[in-house]
PDB file of C-alpha atoms in Angstrom:
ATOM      1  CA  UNK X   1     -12.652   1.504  -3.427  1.00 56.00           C
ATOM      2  CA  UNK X   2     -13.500  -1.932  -3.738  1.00 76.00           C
ATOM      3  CA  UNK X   3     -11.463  -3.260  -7.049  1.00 93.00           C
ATOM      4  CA  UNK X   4      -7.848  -4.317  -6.835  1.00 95.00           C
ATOM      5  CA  UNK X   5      -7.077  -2.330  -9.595  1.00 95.00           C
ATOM      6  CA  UNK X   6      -8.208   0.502  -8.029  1.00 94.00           C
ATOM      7  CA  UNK X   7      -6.651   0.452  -4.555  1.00 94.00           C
ATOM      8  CA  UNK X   8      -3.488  -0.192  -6.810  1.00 95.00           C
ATOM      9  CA  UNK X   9      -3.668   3.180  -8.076  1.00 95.00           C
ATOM     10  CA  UNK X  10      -4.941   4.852  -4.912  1.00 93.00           C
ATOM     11  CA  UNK X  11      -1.276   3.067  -3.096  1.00 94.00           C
ATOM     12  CA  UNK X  12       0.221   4.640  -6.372  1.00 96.00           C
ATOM     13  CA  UNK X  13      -1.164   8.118  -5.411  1.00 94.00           C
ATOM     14  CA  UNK X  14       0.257   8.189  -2.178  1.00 94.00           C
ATOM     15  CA  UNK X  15       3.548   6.847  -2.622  1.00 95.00           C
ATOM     16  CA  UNK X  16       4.285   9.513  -5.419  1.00 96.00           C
ATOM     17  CA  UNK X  17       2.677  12.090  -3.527  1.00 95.00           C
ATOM     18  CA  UNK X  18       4.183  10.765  -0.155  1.00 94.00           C
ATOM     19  CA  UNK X  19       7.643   9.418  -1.307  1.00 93.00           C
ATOM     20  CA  UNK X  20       8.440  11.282  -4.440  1.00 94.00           C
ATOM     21  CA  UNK X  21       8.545   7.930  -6.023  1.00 94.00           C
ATOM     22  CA  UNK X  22       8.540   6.883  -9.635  1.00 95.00           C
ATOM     23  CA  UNK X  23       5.136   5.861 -10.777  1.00 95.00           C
ATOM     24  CA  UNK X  24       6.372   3.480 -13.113  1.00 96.00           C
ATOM     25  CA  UNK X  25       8.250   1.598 -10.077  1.00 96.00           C
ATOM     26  CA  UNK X  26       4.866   0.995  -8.117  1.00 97.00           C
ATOM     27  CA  UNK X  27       3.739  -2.604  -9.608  1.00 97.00           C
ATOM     28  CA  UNK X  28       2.384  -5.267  -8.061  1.00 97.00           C
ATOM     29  CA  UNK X  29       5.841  -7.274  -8.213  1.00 98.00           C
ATOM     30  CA  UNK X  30       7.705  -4.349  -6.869  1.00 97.00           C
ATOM     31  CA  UNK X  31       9.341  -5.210  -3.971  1.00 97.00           C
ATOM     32  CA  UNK X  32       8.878  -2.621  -1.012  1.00 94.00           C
ATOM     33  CA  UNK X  33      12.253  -3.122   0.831  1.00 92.00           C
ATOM     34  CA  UNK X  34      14.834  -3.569  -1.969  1.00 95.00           C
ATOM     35  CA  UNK X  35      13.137  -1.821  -4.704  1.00 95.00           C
ATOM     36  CA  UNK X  36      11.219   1.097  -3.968  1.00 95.00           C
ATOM     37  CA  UNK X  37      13.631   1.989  -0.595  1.00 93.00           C
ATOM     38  CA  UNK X  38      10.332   1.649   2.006  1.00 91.00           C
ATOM     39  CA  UNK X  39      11.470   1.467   5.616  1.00 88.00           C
ATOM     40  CA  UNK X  40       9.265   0.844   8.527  1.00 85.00           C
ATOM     41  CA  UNK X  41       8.098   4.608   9.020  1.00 90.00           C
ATOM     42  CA  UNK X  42       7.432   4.603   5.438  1.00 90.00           C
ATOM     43  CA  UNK X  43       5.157   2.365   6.305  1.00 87.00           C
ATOM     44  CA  UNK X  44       3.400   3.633   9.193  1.00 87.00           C
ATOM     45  CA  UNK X  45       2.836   6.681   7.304  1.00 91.00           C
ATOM     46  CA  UNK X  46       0.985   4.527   4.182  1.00 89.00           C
ATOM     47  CA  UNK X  47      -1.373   2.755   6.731  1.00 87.00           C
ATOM     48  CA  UNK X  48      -1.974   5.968   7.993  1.00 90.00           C
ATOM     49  CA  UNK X  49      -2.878   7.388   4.823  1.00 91.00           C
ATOM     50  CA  UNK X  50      -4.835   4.401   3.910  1.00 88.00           C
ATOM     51  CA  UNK X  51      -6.625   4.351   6.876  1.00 88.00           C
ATOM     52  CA  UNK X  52      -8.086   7.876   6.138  1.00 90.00           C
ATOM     53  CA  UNK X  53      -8.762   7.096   2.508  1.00 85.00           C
ATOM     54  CA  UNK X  54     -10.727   3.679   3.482  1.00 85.00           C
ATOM     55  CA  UNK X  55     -11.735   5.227   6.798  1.00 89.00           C
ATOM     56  CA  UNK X  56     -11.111   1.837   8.254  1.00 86.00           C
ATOM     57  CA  UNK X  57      -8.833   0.607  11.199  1.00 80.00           C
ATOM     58  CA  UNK X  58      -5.543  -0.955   9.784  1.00 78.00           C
ATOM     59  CA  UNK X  59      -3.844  -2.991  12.009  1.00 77.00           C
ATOM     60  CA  UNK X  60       0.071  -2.889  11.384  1.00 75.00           C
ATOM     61  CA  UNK X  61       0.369  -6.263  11.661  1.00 80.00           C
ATOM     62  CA  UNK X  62      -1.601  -7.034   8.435  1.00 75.00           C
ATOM     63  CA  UNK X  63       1.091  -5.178   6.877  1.00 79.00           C
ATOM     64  CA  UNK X  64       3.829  -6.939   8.671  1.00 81.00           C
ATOM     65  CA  UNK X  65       4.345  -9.767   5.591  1.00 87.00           C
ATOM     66  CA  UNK X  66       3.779  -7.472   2.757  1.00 90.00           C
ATOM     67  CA  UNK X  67       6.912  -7.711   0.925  1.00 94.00           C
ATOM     68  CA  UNK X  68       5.453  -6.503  -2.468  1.00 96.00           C
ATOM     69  CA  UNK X  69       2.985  -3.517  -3.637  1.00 96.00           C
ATOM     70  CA  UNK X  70       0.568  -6.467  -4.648  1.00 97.00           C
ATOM     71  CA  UNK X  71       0.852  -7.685  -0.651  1.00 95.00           C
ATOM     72  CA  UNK X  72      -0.406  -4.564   0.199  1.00 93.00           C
ATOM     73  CA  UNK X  73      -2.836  -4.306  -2.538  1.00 94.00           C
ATOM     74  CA  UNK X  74      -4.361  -8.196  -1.470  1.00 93.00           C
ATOM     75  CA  UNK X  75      -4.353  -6.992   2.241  1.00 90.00           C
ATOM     76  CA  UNK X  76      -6.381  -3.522   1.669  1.00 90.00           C
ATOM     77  CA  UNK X  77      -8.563  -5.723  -0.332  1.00 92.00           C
ATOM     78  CA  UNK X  78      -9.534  -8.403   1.995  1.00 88.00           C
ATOM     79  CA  UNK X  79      -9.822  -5.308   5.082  1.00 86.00           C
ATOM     80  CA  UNK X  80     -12.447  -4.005   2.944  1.00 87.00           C
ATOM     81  CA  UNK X  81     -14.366  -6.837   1.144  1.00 87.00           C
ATOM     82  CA  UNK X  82     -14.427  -8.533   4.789  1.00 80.00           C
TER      83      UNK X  82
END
């Protein structure tokens, strides 16, 4: 998991399997918060998740000024391609 596009759909995968959510709502421009309804245990649970799928260490404070899915997206990316 290496491409942008792909971690895209892997975050996509977990936050309809996770959060019942629409898939059509998870874009990169969708904003966590006020659009898709994410709190902060939401979001402990997705860096848990992506922690097993990457089977690296995710620090939550990488996470801390994602405000969009494409935040979260960029920051997956750069953990792995570091």
């Amino acid at each position: 998991m290496k491409e942008r596009e792909e971690i895209l759909a892997a975050i996509r995968e977990i936050m309809v399997e996770m959060f019942e959510m629409d898939e059509q709502a998870i874009t990169l421009e969708a904003k966590l918060y006020e659009d898709l309804d994410f709190d902060s245990i939401d979001a402990v649970d997705m860096i848990v998740r992506l922690k097993e799928m990457t089977g690296k260490a995710i620090k939550a404070e990488d996470f801390k000024t994602a405000r969009t899915i494409g935040d979260v997206v960029e920051a997956v990316y750069k953990m792995l391609n570091d």
